[in-house]
């Protein structure tokens, strides 16, 4: 068998053989990517389950979720619908993502997500546009426990072709064509333009760049973890290469409970070491502030 069916089945089988999870759940939206993934898992993993998250943001979303659950049951998966309430800061996309991942997080095993090569390319472009550092540009990992992404090397066109060949009816999320969402405009305007200007292969090139950056980030993270000095002592960390020093600082701040550190946050903290002019403290998310005093860095709750 050749073509998209063989490509996707091979990708899923390879992931499962490498990870060997003790339990498998598939996150299903009703779109082509997640349905193609669910169909393969149902074929390969007896007793696997599927979770369909109903964000309750669109009229009839419950019906869409129930239809996807019935399809998953036909694939041989134990399927159920999880309704969530979407609220909180960061806009509707961020709030929906937070609610979805909270509903999907398993007690054990892995949750497989239908992210594709195209999703990876969009993620890299978003990171580039936001200037949020190498971690963001490094994109998504194929396996980031408990999340698994077997289709990261497979195009969105392949998942659509898979569903067409297998006679699987696909739901088209209207949000995926709404230009008010940044990712939609990347998908429908920016990437096609780049493909035209650069004569194809852009999504694959972006994914390769992400993979190279992940390898570099992993190596630097390992070196930072092995740092044997005092991460709060300016003299100990001042002579470290800047990329390594910022990772040491990041690890220290995370251990201290500082959430959601960005590249700009780290650069400002690093300036207390590398560009010290007697400046005041650096305010960080979560109500923390970092100050330099007597040759040491101190992180404390904002007073």
Coordinates of C-alpha atoms in Angstrom, one line a residue:
X1 CA 0.0 0.0 0.0
X2 CA 1.4 3.4 -1.0
X3 CA 0.2 7.0 -0.5
X4 CA -1.2 8.9 2.5
X5 CA -2.8 5.8 4.2
X6 CA 0.5 4.0 4.3
X7 CA 2.4 7.2 5.3
X8 CA 0.2 8.0 8.3
X9 CA -0.1 4.4 9.5
X10 CA 3.7 4.1 9.3
X11 CA 4.2 7.3 11.3
X12 CA 1.7 6.2 14.0
X13 CA 3.2 2.7 14.2
X14 CA 6.7 4.1 14.5
X15 CA 5.8 6.4 17.3
X16 CA 4.0 3.7 19.2
X17 CA 6.9 1.3 18.8
X18 CA 9.4 3.9 20.0
X19 CA 7.4 5.2 23.0
X20 CA 5.6 2.0 24.0
X21 CA 3.0 3.7 26.2
X22 CA 1.1 1.7 28.8
X23 CA -2.1 3.5 27.9
X24 CA -3.1 5.6 24.8
X25 CA -5.7 8.3 24.5
X26 CA -6.4 10.3 21.3
X27 CA -7.5 13.9 21.4
X28 CA -10.1 14.2 18.7
X29 CA -11.7 17.4 17.3
X30 CA -13.6 15.9 14.4
X31 CA -11.1 17.4 11.9
X32 CA -9.1 15.4 9.4
X33 CA -5.8 15.4 11.4
X34 CA -7.3 13.9 14.6
X35 CA -9.6 11.5 12.8
X36 CA -6.8 10.1 10.7
X37 CA -4.8 9.6 13.9
X38 CA -7.7 8.1 15.7
X39 CA -8.4 5.6 12.9
X40 CA -4.8 4.4 13.0
X41 CA -4.7 4.1 16.8
X42 CA -8.0 2.1 16.7
X43 CA -6.4 -0.2 14.3
X44 CA -3.1 -0.7 16.2
X45 CA -4.0 -0.3 19.9
X46 CA -6.8 -2.5 21.3
X47 CA -8.5 -0.8 24.3
X48 CA -7.3 2.7 23.4
X49 CA -9.6 5.6 24.2
X50 CA -10.5 9.0 22.6
X51 CA -11.5 12.2 24.3
X52 CA -13.5 14.8 22.4
X53 CA -13.3 18.2 24.1
X54 CA -16.4 20.4 23.6
X55 CA -15.4 24.0 24.2
X56 CA -19.0 25.1 23.9
X57 CA -18.0 28.2 21.9
X58 CA -20.1 27.5 18.8
X59 CA -23.7 26.7 18.3
X60 CA -24.2 23.0 17.8
X61 CA -20.7 22.1 19.2
X62 CA -22.2 19.4 21.3
X63 CA -23.6 17.7 18.2
X64 CA -20.2 17.9 16.5
X65 CA -18.5 16.3 19.6
X66 CA -21.1 13.5 19.7
X67 CA -20.6 12.7 16.0
X68 CA -16.8 12.6 16.5
X69 CA -17.3 10.2 19.5
X70 CA -19.5 7.9 17.3
X71 CA -16.8 7.9 14.6
X72 CA -14.1 7.0 17.2
X73 CA -16.3 4.2 18.5
X74 CA -16.5 2.9 14.9
X75 CA -12.6 2.9 14.8
X76 CA -12.7 0.7 17.9
X77 CA -11.8 3.4 20.5
X78 CA -13.6 3.9 23.8
X79 CA -14.8 7.4 23.3
X80 CA -16.3 10.1 25.5
X81 CA -17.0 13.8 25.3
X82 CA -15.6 16.3 27.8
X83 CA -17.4 19.6 28.0
X84 CA -15.3 22.5 29.3
X85 CA -15.8 26.1 30.2
X86 CA -13.5 28.5 28.3
X87 CA -12.5 31.6 30.4
X88 CA -9.5 33.5 31.7
X89 CA -6.8 35.8 30.4
X90 CA -4.9 35.8 27.2
X91 CA -7.7 35.9 24.6
X92 CA -10.0 33.1 23.4
X93 CA -7.3 31.0 21.7
X94 CA -5.2 30.8 24.9
X95 CA -8.2 30.2 27.1
X96 CA -9.5 27.4 24.9
X97 CA -6.0 25.8 24.8
X98 CA -5.7 25.9 28.6
X99 CA -9.1 24.4 29.1
X100 CA -8.5 21.7 26.5
X101 CA -5.2 20.6 27.8
X102 CA -6.5 20.5 31.4
X103 CA -9.4 18.2 30.2
X104 CA -7.0 16.0 28.2
X105 CA -4.3 15.5 30.8
X106 CA -4.3 11.8 31.7
X107 CA -3.8 10.0 35.0
X108 CA -1.3 7.7 33.1
X109 CA -0.1 6.9 29.6
X110 CA 0.1 9.3 26.7
X111 CA -2.4 11.6 24.9
X112 CA -1.9 11.7 21.2
X113 CA -2.5 15.0 19.4
X114 CA -3.1 15.4 15.7
X115 CA -0.5 18.2 15.1
X116 CA 1.0 18.0 11.6
X117 CA 4.0 19.3 9.7
X118 CA 2.0 22.4 8.8
X119 CA 1.1 23.1 12.5
X120 CA 4.8 22.9 13.3
X121 CA 5.6 25.4 10.5
X122 CA 3.0 27.8 11.8
X123 CA 4.3 27.4 15.4
X124 CA 7.8 28.3 14.2
X125 CA 6.6 31.4 12.4
X126 CA 4.6 32.5 15.4
X127 CA 7.7 32.2 17.5
X128 CA 9.8 34.2 15.0
X129 CA 7.2 36.9 14.8
X130 CA 7.0 37.3 18.6
X131 CA 10.7 37.3 19.1
X132 CA 10.2 34.9 22.0
X133 CA 13.6 33.1 21.8
X134 CA 14.9 29.8 20.6
X135 CA 12.6 27.6 22.7
X136 CA 9.6 29.0 20.8
X137 CA 11.2 28.7 17.4
X138 CA 12.2 25.1 18.3
X139 CA 8.5 24.3 17.9
X140 CA 6.7 21.2 19.3
X141 CA 8.3 18.0 20.3
X142 CA 7.0 14.7 18.9
X143 CA 7.0 13.3 22.5
X144 CA 6.7 15.7 25.4
X145 CA 5.1 13.5 28.1
X146 CA 2.3 13.1 28.5
X147 CA 1.7 14.6 25.0
X148 CA 2.6 12.7 21.8
X149 CA 2.5 14.0 18.2
X150 CA 3.0 11.1 15.8
X151 CA 2.0 13.2 12.7
X152 CA 4.5 16.0 13.1
X153 CA 6.3 14.8 9.9
X154 CA 3.1 14.4 8.0
X155 CA 1.4 17.2 6.0
X156 CA -2.2 18.4 6.5
X157 CA -2.9 17.5 2.9
X158 CA -2.0 13.9 3.7
X159 CA -4.4 13.6 6.6
X160 CA -7.2 15.0 4.3
X161 CA -6.3 12.5 1.6
X162 CA -6.3 9.7 4.2
X163 CA -9.8 10.5 5.4
X164 CA -11.0 10.8 1.8
X165 CA -9.6 7.4 0.9
X166 CA -11.0 5.8 4.0
X167 CA -14.4 7.4 3.6
X168 CA -14.2 9.3 6.9
X169 CA -16.5 12.3 7.1
X170 CA -14.5 15.4 8.3
X171 CA -15.8 18.3 10.3
X172 CA -14.6 21.7 9.1
X173 CA -14.1 24.0 12.1
X174 CA -15.3 27.5 11.1
X175 CA -12.6 29.0 13.4
X176 CA -10.0 27.5 11.0
X177 CA -11.1 30.0 8.3
X178 CA -11.6 33.0 10.6
X179 CA -9.0 35.6 9.7
X180 CA -9.3 37.2 13.2
X181 CA -7.1 34.4 14.4
X182 CA -3.3 35.0 13.8
X183 CA -2.7 31.3 13.1
X184 CA -5.4 31.3 10.4
X185 CA -3.8 34.2 8.6
X186 CA -0.4 32.4 8.7
X187 CA -2.0 29.3 7.3
X188 CA -4.0 31.0 4.6
X189 CA -1.9 34.0 3.6
X190 CA 1.7 33.9 4.9
X191 CA 2.7 30.3 4.3
X192 CA 1.2 30.2 0.8
X193 CA 3.1 33.4 -0.1
X194 CA 6.4 32.0 1.3
X195 CA 5.8 28.8 -0.7
X196 CA 5.4 30.8 -3.8
X197 CA 8.3 33.2 -3.3
X198 CA 10.7 30.5 -2.1
X199 CA 9.5 27.9 -4.6
X200 CA 8.1 25.3 -2.2
X201 CA 9.3 23.2 0.7
X202 CA 8.9 26.0 3.3
X203 CA 7.0 24.0 5.8
X204 CA 9.5 21.2 5.7
X205 CA 12.4 23.6 6.0
X206 CA 10.8 25.3 9.0
X207 CA 10.3 22.0 10.7
X208 CA 14.0 21.0 10.1
X209 CA 15.1 24.3 11.5
X210 CA 12.9 23.6 14.6
X211 CA 14.5 20.2 15.0
X212 CA 18.0 21.6 14.9
X213 CA 17.2 24.3 17.4
X214 CA 15.7 21.7 19.8
X215 CA 18.9 19.7 19.6
X216 CA 20.9 22.8 20.4
X217 CA 18.6 23.8 23.2
X218 CA 18.7 20.3 24.7
X219 CA 22.5 20.4 24.7
X220 CA 22.7 23.8 26.4
X221 CA 20.0 22.8 28.9
X222 CA 22.1 19.8 29.8
X223 CA 25.2 22.0 30.3
X224 CA 23.2 24.4 32.5
X225 CA 21.9 21.5 34.6
X226 CA 25.5 20.4 35.2
X227 CA 26.6 23.9 36.3
X228 CA 28.3 23.3 39.7
X229 CA 28.6 26.9 40.8
X230 CA 26.3 29.2 42.8
X231 CA 23.7 30.4 40.4
X232 CA 22.9 33.4 42.6
X233 CA 26.6 34.6 42.9
X234 CA 27.4 37.1 40.2
X235 CA 31.1 36.1 40.2
X236 CA 30.2 32.5 39.6
X237 CA 27.9 33.1 36.6
X238 CA 29.4 36.2 35.0
X239 CA 32.0 34.4 33.0
X240 CA 29.6 31.8 31.6
X241 CA 28.7 32.1 27.9
X242 CA 25.6 34.2 27.7
X243 CA 23.4 31.4 26.3
X244 CA 24.4 29.1 29.1
X245 CA 24.1 31.8 31.8
X246 CA 20.6 32.6 30.8
X247 CA 19.6 29.0 31.1
X248 CA 21.2 28.8 34.5
X249 CA 19.2 31.8 35.5
X250 CA 16.0 30.4 34.0
X251 CA 16.3 27.2 35.9
X252 CA 16.9 29.0 39.1
X253 CA 13.9 31.3 38.6
X254 CA 11.6 28.4 37.8
X255 CA 12.8 26.6 40.9
X256 CA 11.9 29.7 42.9
X257 CA 8.3 29.5 41.5
X258 CA 8.4 32.3 38.9
X259 CA 5.9 31.4 36.1
X260 CA 5.8 32.1 32.4
X261 CA 9.3 33.4 31.8
X262 CA 9.8 35.0 28.4
X263 CA 13.1 35.8 26.6
X264 CA 12.7 39.5 27.5
X265 CA 12.3 38.7 31.2
X266 CA 15.5 36.6 31.1
X267 CA 17.4 39.3 29.3
X268 CA 16.5 41.9 31.9
X269 CA 17.5 39.6 34.7
X270 CA 20.7 38.8 32.9
X271 CA 21.5 42.5 32.6
X272 CA 21.8 42.6 36.4
X273 CA 24.9 40.4 35.8
X274 CA 26.3 41.6 32.5
X275 CA 25.3 45.3 32.4
X276 CA 25.3 46.2 36.1
X277 CA 25.0 49.9 36.7
X278 CA 23.3 49.9 40.0
X279 CA 19.9 49.6 38.5
X280 CA 16.8 48.6 40.4
X281 CA 15.0 45.3 40.4
X282 CA 13.4 43.4 37.6
X283 CA 9.7 42.6 37.9
X284 CA 8.6 39.2 36.8
X285 CA 5.3 37.3 36.3
X286 CA 3.6 36.0 39.4
X287 CA 4.4 39.1 41.5
X288 CA 8.2 38.4 41.8
X289 CA 11.1 40.8 41.6
X290 CA 14.8 40.0 41.1
X291 CA 17.4 42.3 42.7
X292 CA 21.2 42.4 42.9
X293 CA 22.7 43.2 46.3
X294 CA 26.2 42.6 47.6
X295 CA 27.3 40.6 44.5
X296 CA 24.3 38.2 44.6
X297 CA 20.9 37.9 42.9
X298 CA 17.9 37.6 45.1
X299 CA 14.3 36.8 44.0
X300 CA 11.5 37.7 46.3
X301 CA 7.7 38.5 46.2
X302 CA 7.0 42.0 45.1
X303 CA 6.3 44.1 48.2

